[in-house]
mmCIF file of C-alpha atoms in Angstrom:
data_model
loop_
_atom_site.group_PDB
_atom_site.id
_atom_site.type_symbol
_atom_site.label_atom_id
_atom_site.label_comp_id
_atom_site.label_asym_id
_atom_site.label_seq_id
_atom_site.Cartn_x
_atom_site.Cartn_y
_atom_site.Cartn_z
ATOM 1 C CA UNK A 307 -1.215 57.137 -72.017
ATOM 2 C CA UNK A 308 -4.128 55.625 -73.784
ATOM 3 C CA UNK A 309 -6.776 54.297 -70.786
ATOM 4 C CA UNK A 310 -8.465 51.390 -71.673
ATOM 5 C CA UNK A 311 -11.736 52.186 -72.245
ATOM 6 C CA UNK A 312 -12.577 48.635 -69.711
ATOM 7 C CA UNK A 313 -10.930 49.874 -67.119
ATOM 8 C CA UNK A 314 -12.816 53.746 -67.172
ATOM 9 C CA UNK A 315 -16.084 51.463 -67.221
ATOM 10 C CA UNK A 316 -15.075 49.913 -64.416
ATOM 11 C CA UNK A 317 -14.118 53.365 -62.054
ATOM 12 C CA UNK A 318 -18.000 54.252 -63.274
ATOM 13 C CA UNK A 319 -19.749 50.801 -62.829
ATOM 14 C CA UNK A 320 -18.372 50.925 -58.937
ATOM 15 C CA UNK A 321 -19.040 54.471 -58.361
ATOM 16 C CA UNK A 322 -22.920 53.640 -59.602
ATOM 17 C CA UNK A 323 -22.846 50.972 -57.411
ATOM 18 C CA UNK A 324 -22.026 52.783 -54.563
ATOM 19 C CA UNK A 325 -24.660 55.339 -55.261
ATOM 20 C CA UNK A 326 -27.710 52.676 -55.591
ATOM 21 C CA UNK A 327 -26.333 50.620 -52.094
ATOM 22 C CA UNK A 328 -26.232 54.114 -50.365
ATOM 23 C CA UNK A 329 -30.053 54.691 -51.175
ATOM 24 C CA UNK A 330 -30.911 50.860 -50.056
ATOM 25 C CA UNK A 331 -28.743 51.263 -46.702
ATOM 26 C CA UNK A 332 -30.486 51.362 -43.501
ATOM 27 C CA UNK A 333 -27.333 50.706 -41.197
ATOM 28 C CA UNK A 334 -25.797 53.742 -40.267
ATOM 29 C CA UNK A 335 -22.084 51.555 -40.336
ATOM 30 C CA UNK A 336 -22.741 50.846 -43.590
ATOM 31 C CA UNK A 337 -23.951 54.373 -44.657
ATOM 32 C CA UNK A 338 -20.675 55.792 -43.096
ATOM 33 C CA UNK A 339 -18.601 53.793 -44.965
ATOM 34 C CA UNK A 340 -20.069 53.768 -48.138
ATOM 35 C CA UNK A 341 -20.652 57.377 -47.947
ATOM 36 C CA UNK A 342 -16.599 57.821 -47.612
ATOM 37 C CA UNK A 343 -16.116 55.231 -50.612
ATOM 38 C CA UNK A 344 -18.863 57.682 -52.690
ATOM 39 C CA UNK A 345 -16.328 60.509 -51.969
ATOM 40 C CA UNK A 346 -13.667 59.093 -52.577
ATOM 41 C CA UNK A 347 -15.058 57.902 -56.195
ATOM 42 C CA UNK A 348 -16.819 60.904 -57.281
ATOM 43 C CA UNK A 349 -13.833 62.967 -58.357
ATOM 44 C CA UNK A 350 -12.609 59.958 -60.046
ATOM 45 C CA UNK A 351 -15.940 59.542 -61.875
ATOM 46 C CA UNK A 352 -16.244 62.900 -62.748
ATOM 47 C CA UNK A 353 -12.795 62.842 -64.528
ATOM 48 C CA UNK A 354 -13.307 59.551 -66.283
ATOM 49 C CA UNK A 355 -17.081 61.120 -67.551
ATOM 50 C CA UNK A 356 -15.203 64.396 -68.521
ATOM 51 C CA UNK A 357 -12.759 62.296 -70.495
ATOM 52 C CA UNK A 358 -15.649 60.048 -72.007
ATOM 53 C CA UNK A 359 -17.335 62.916 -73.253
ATOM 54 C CA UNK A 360 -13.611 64.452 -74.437
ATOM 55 C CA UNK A 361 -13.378 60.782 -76.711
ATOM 56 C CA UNK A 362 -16.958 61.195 -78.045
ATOM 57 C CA UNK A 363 -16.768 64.561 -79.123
ATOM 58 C CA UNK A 364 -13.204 63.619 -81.299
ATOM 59 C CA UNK A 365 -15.755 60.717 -83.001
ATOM 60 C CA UNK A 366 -18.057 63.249 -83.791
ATOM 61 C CA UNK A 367 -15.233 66.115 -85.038
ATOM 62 C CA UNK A 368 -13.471 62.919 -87.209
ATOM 63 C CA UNK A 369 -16.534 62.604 -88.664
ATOM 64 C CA UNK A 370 -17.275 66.726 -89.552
ATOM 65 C CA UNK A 371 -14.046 66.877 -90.787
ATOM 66 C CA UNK A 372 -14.954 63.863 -93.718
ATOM 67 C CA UNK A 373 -17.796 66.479 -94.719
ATOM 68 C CA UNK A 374 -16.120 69.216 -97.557
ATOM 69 C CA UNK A 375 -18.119 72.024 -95.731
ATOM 70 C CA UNK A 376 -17.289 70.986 -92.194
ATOM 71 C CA UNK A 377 -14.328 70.239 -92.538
ATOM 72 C CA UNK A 378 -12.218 73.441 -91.485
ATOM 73 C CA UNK A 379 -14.493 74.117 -88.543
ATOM 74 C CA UNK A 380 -14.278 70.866 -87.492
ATOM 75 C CA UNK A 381 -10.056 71.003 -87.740
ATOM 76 C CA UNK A 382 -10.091 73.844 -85.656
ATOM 77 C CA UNK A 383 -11.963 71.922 -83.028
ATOM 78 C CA UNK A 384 -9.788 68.852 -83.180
ATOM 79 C CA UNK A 385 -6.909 70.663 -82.689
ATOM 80 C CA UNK A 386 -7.909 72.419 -79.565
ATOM 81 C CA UNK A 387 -9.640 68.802 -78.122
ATOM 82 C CA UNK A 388 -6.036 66.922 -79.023
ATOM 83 C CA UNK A 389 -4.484 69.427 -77.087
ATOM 84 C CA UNK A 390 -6.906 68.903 -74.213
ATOM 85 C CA UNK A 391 -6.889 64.948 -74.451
ATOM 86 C CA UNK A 392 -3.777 64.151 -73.159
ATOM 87 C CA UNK A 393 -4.376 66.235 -69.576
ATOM 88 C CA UNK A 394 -7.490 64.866 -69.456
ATOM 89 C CA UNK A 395 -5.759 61.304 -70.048
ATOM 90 C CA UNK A 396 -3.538 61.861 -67.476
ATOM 91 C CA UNK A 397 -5.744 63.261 -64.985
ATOM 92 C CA UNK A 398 -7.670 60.479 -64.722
ATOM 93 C CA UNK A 399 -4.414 58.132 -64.553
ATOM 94 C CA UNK A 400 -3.645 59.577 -61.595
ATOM 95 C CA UNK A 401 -6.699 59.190 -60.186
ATOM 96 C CA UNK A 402 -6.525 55.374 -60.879
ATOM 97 C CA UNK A 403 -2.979 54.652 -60.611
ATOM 98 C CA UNK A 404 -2.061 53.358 -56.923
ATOM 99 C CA UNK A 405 -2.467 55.254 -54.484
ATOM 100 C CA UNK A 406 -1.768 55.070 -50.511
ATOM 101 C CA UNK A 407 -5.065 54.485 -48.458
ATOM 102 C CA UNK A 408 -4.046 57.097 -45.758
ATOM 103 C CA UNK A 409 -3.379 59.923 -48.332
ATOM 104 C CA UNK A 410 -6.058 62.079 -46.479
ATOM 105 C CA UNK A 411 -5.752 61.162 -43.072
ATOM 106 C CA UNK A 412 -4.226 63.608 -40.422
ATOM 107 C CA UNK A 413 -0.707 62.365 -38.965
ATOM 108 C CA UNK A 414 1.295 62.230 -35.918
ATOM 109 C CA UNK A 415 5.001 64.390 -36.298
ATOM 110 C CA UNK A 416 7.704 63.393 -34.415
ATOM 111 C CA UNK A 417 11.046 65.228 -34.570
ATOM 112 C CA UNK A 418 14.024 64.095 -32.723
ATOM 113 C CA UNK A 419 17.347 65.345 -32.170
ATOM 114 C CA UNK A 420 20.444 63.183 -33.776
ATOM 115 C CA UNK A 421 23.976 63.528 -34.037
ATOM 116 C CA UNK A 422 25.233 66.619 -32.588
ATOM 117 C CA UNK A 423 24.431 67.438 -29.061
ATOM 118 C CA UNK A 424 22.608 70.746 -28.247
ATOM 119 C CA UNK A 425 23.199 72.042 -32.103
ATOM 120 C CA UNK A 426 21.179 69.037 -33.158
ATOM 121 C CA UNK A 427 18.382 69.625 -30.498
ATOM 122 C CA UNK A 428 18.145 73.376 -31.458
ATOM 123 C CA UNK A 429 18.089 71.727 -35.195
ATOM 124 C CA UNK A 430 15.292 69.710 -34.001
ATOM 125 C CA UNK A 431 13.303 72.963 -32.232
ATOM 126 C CA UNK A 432 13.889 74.791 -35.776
ATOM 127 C CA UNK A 433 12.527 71.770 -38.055
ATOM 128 C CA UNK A 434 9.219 71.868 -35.470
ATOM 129 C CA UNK A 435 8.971 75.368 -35.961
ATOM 130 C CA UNK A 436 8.684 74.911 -39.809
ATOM 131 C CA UNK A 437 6.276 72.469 -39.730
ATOM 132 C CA UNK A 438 4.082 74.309 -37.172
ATOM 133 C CA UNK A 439 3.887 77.294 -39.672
ATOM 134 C CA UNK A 440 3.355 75.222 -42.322
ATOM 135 C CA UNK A 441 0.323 73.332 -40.249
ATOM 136 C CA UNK A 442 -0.997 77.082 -40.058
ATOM 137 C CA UNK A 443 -1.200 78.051 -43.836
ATOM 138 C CA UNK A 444 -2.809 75.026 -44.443
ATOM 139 C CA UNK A 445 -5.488 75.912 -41.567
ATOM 140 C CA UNK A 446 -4.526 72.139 -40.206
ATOM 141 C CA UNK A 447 -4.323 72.091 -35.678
ATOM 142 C CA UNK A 448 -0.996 71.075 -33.776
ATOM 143 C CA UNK A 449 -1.521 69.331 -30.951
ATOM 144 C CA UNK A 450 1.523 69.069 -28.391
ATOM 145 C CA UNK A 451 1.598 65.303 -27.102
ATOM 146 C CA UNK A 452 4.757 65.066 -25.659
ATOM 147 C CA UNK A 453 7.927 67.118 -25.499
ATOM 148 C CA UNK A 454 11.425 66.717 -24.285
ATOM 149 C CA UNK A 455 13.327 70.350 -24.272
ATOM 150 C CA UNK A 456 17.131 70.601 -24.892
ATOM 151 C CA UNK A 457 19.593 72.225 -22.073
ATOM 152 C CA UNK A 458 20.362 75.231 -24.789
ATOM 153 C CA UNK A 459 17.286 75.308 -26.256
ATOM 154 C CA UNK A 460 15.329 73.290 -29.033
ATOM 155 C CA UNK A 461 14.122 69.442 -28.506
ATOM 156 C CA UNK A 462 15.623 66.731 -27.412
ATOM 157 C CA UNK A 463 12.079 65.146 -28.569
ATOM 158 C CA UNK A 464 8.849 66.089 -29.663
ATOM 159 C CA UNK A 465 5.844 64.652 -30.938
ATOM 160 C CA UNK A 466 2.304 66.281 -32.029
ATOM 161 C CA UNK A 467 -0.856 65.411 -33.435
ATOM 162 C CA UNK A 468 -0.881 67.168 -36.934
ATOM 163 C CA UNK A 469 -4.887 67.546 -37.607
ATOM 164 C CA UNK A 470 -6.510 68.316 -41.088
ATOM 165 C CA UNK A 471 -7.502 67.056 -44.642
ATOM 166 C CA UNK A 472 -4.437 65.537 -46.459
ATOM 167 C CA UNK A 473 -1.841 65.987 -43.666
ATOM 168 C CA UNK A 474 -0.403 62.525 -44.204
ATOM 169 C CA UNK A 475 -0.429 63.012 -48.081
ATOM 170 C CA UNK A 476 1.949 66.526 -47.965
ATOM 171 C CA UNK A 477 4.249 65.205 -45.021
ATOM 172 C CA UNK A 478 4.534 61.516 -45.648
ATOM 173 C CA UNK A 479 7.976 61.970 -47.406
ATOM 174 C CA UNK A 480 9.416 64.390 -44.745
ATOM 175 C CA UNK A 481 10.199 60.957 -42.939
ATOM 176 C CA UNK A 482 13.987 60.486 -42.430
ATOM 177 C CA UNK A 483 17.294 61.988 -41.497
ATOM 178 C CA UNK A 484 17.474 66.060 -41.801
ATOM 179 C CA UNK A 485 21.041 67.264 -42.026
ATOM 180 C CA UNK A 486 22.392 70.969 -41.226
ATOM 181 C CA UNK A 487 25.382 72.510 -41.768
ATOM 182 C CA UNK A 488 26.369 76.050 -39.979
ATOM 183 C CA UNK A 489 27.911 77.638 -37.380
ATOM 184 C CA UNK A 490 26.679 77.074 -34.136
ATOM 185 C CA UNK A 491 25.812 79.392 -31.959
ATOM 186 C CA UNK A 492 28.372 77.987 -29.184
ATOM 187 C CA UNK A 493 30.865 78.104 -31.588
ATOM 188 C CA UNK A 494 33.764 80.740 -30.284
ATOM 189 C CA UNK A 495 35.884 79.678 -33.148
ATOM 190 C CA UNK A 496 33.478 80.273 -36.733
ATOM 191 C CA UNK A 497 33.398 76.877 -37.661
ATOM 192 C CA UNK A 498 31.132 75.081 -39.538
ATOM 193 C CA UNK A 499 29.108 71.917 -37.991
ATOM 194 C CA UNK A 500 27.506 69.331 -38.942
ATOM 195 C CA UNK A 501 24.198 67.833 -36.661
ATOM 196 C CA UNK A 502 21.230 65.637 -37.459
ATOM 197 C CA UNK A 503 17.575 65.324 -36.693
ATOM 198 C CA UNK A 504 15.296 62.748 -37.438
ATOM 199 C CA UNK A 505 11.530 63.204 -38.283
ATOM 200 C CA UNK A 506 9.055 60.469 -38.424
ATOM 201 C CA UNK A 507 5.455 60.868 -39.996
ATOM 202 C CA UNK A 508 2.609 58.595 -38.952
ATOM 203 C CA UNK A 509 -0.484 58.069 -40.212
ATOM 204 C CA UNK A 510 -3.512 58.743 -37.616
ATOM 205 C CA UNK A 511 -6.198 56.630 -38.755
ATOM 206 C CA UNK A 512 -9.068 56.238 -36.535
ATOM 207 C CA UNK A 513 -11.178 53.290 -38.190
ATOM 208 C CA UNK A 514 -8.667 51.007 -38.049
ATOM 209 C CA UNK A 515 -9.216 48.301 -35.417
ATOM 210 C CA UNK A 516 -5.726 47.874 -33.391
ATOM 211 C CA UNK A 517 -5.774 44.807 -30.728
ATOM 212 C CA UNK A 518 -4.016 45.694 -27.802
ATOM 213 C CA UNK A 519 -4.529 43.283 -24.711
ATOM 214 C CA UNK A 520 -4.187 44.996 -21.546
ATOM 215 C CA UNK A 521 -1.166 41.725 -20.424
ATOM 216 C CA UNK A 522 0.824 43.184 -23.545
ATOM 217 C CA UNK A 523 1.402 46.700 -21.859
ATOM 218 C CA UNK A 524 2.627 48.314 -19.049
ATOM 219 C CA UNK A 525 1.782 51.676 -17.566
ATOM 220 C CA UNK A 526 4.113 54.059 -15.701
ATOM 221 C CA UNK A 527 3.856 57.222 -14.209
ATOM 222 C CA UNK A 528 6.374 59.967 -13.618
ATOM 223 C CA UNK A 529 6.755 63.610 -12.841
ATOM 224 C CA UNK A 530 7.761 65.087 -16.263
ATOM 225 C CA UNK A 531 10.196 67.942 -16.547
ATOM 226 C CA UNK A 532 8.989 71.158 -18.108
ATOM 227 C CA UNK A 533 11.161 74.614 -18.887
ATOM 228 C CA UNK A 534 11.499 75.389 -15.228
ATOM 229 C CA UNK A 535 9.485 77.756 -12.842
ATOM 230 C CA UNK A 536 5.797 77.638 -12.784
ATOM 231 C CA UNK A 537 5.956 75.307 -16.051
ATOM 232 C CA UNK A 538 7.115 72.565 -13.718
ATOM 233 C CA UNK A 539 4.840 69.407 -13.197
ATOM 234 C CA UNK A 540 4.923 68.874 -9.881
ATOM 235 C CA UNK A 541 2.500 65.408 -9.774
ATOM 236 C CA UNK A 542 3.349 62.244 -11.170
ATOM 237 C CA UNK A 543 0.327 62.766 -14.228
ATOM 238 C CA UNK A 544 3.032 61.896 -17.121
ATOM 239 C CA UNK A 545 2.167 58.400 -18.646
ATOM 240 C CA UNK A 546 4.671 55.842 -20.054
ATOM 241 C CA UNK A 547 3.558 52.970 -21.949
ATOM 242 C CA UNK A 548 5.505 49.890 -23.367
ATOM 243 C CA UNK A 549 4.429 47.796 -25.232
ATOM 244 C CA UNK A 550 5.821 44.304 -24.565
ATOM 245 C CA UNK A 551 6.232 42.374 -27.865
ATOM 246 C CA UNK A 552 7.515 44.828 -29.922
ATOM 247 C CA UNK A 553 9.282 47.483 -27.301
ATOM 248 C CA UNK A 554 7.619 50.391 -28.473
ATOM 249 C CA UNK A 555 7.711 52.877 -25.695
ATOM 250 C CA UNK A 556 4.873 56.168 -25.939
ATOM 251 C CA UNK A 557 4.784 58.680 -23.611
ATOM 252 C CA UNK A 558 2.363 62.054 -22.564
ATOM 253 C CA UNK A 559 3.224 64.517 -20.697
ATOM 254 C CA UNK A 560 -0.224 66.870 -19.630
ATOM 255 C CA UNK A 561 -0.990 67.981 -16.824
ATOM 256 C CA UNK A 562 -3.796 65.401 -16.872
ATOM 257 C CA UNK A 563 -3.073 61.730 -15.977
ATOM 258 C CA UNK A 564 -6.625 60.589 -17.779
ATOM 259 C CA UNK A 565 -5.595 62.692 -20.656
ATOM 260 C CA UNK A 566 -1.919 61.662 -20.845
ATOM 261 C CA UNK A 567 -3.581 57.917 -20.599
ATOM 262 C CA UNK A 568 -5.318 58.410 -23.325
ATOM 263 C CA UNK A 569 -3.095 60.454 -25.758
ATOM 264 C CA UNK A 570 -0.082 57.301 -25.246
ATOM 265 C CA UNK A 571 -2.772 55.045 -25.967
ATOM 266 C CA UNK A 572 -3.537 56.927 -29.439
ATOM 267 C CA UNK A 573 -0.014 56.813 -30.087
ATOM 268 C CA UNK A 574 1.075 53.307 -29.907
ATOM 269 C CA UNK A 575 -1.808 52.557 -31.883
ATOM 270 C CA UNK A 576 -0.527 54.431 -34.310
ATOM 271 C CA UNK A 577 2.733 52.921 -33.901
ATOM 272 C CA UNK A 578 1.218 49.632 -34.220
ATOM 273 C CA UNK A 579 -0.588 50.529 -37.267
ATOM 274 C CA UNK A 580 2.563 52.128 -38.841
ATOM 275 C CA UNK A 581 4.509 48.656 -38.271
ATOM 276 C CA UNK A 582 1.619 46.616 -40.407
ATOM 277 C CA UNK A 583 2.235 49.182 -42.975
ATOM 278 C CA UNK A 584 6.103 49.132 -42.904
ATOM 279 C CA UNK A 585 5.295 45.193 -43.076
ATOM 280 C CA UNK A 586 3.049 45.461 -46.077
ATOM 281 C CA UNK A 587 5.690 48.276 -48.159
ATOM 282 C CA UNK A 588 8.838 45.629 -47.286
ATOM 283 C CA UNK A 589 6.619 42.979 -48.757
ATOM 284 C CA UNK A 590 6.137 45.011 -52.429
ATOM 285 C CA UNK A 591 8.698 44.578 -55.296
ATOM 286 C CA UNK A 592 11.539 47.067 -55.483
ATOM 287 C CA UNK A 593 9.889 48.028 -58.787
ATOM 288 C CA UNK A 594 6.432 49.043 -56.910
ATOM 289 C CA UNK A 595 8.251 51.373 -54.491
ATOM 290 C CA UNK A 596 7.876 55.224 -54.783
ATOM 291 C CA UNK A 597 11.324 56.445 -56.372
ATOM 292 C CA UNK A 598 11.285 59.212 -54.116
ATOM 293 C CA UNK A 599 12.663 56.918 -51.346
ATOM 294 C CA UNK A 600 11.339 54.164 -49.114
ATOM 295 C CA UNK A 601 10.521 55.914 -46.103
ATOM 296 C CA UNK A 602 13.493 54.893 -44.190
ATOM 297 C CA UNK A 603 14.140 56.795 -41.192
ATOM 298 C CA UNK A 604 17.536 56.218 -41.387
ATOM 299 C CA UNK A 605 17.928 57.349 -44.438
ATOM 300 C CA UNK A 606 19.789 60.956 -44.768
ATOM 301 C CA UNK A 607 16.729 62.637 -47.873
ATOM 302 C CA UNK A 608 18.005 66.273 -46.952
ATOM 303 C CA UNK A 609 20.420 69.052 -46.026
ATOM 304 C CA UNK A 610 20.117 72.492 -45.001
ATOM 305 C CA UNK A 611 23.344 74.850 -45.708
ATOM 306 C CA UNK A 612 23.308 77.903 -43.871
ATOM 307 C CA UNK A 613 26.470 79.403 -45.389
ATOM 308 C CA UNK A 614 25.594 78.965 -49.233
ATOM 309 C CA UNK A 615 21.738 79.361 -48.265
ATOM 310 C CA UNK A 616 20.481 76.395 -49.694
ATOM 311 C CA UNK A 617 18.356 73.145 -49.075
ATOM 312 C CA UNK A 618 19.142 69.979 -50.584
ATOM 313 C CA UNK A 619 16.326 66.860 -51.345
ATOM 314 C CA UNK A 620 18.802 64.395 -51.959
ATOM 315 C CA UNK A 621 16.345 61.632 -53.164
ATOM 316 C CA UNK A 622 15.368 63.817 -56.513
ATOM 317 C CA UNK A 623 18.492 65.797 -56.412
ATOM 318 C CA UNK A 624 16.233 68.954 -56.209
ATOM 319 C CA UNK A 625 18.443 72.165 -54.361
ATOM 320 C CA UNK A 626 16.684 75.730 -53.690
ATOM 321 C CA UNK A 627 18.624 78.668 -52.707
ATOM 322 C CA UNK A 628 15.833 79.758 -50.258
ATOM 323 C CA UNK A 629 16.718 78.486 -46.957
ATOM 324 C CA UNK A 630 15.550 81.246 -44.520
ATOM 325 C CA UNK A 631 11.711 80.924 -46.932
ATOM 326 C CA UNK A 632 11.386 77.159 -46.417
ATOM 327 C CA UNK A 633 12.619 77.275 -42.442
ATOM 328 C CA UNK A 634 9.729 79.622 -41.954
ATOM 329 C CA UNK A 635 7.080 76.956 -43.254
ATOM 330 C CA UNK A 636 7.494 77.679 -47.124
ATOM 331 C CA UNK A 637 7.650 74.211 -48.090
ATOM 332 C CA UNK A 638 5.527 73.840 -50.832
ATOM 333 C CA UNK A 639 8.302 74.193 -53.358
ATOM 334 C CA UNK A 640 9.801 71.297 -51.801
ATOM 335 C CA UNK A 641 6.675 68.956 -51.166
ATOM 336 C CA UNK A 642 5.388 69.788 -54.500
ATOM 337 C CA UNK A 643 8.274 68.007 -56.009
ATOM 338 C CA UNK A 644 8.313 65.151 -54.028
ATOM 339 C CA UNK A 645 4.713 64.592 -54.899
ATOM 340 C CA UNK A 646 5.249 65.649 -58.375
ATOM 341 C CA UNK A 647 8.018 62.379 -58.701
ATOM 342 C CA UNK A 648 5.582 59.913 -56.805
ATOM 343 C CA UNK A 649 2.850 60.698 -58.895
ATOM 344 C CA UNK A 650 5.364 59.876 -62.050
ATOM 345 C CA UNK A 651 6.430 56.532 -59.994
ATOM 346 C CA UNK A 652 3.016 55.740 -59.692
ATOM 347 C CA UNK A 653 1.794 56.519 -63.325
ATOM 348 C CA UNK A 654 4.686 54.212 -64.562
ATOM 349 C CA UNK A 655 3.716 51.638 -62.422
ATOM 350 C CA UNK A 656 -0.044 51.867 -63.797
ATOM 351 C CA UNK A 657 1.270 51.873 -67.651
ATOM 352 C CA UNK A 658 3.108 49.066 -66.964
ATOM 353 C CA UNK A 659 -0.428 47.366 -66.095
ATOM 354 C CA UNK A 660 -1.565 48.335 -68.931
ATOM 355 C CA UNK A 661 1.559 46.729 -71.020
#
């Protein structure tokens, strides 16, 4: 892809711009804000300089290579840069090509138990499990913020705060239907089942300004239920809060009422934000949409055989024979390919910009 040399002036003109208003800025708002914008641009300018510099030197080489005496030296060098040109090129594409505002914010998980009754829960305790070890190579923190346990083990529900750089960006895709096929452990007879569990991954933006009037909620209390035993809440501390126009229904279940309060409130404003962007990707042509799926919840993206060992993306038609690896948090090899067909979604889109 051949980058129009206007448009790489432009990614530097903004990122200077951005340098000389942070000098001039006295109000600490501002500074915050363009101080993100600066890092968010400097990687970007330092690409687009590298590949400036890249397009220079070839001028220079071309014109070595017209001088008798030069001219093998300067081959040499034009065949290494020509090799070099084209990552460089699409380095910086990706940098400029479209890209979703909340790539590096942290996110909230929610895993849920589908079809299948207490094989689906246990489903549901296993795909937690994953992510949790996951969370932990990456250095990100788990928060627990509400949990609902299964009678034979495993989750009915459970939802988390998933803290770190880039959470968002890595999970995003992991939203929809997760399939399994095996024998369950209640299973006398050998046979193989079939269960469900859903996952959901939300951004967790905390600059975003969500209106919630206090006549559009309502605020319960209720004794949760724990795992029995001392883990028992015995006081009505777990919050419920609906939201009235749009039925969304957040819960917290600390052994803090303030805290549980607050953590439901955090939620549905995430769950309000979420909407406005489900709102904004409906409203985007079909061709603008990532290709590796829409981020429908309903939508069935994997499966996870236990008899032939394998896991299944069925968006990119990607299958590894390393089932037991990727349930223990090895999901690069998975996530790498899902960002690895985005990034080609979103290149295409940008080269189709650029006619």
């Amino acid at each position: 892809m051949r980058l129009p040399q206007a448009r790489l002036d432009q990614a530097l003109d903004r990122f200077h711009e951005v340098e000389a208003r942070m000098s001039a800025a006295t109000d600490g708002a501002e500074i915050v804000r363009l101080s993100k914008e600066h890092a968010e641009l400097k990687p970007v300018a330092d690409a687009v300089q590298a590949l400036s510099r890249a397009r220079s030197e070839m001028v220079d080489l071309e014109a070595m290579a017209a001088d008798p005496e030069m001219a093998d030296m300067a081959g040499e060098e034009m065949q290494a840069l020509k090799e070099r040109l084209p990552e460089l090129e699409r380095g910086v594409a990706l940098l400029l090509a479209p890209r979703d505002a909340d790539e590096n914010a942290s996110a909230v998980l929610e895993v849920r138990a589908g079809t299948g009754g207490d094989e689906a829960a246990l489903f549901a305790g296993d795909l937690f499990r994953m992510y949790s070890r996951y969370a932990s190579t990456r250095g990100w923190k788990v928060e627990l913020d509400s949990a609902t346990e299964g009678e034979a083990g495993g989750y009915k529900e459970i939802i988390a705060t998933v803290t770190g750089e880039g959470v968002f960006g890595r999970l995003k895709f992991e939203s929809g239907v997760h399939r399994v096929q095996r024998v369950p452990v209640t299973e006398a007879g050998g046979r193989i089942h079939t269960s469900a569990a859903t996952v959901a991954v939300l951004p967790e933006v905390e600059d975003v300004e969500i209106e919630i009037r206090d006549q559009d909620i309502r605020i319960d209390t209720y004794r949760s239920s724990g795992a029995g035993g001392q883990h028992v809440n015995k006081t009505d501390s777990a919050v419920r809060i609906t939201h009235l126009p749009t039925g969304i229904v957040v819960t917290s279940s600390e052994k803090s009422q303030h805290v549980n309060r607050d953590k439901a409130m955090k939620n549905l404003r995430v769950r309000l934000y979420d909407m406005q962007r489900q709102a904004k990707d409906a409203a985007r042509s079909d061709a603008r949409k990532s290709q590796v799926g829409s981020g429908d919840r309903s939508e069935r993206i994997r499966t996870y055989n236990f008899p032939q060992g394998r896991v299944t993306d069925h968006r990119i038609g990607l299958t590894l024979h390393s089932l037991p690896q990727i349930l223990e948090g090895d999901i690069d090899p998975v996530l790498d390919a899902l960002i690895a067909e985005d990034q080609a979604a979103r290149l295409a889109d940008l080269e189709a910009e650029f006619g």
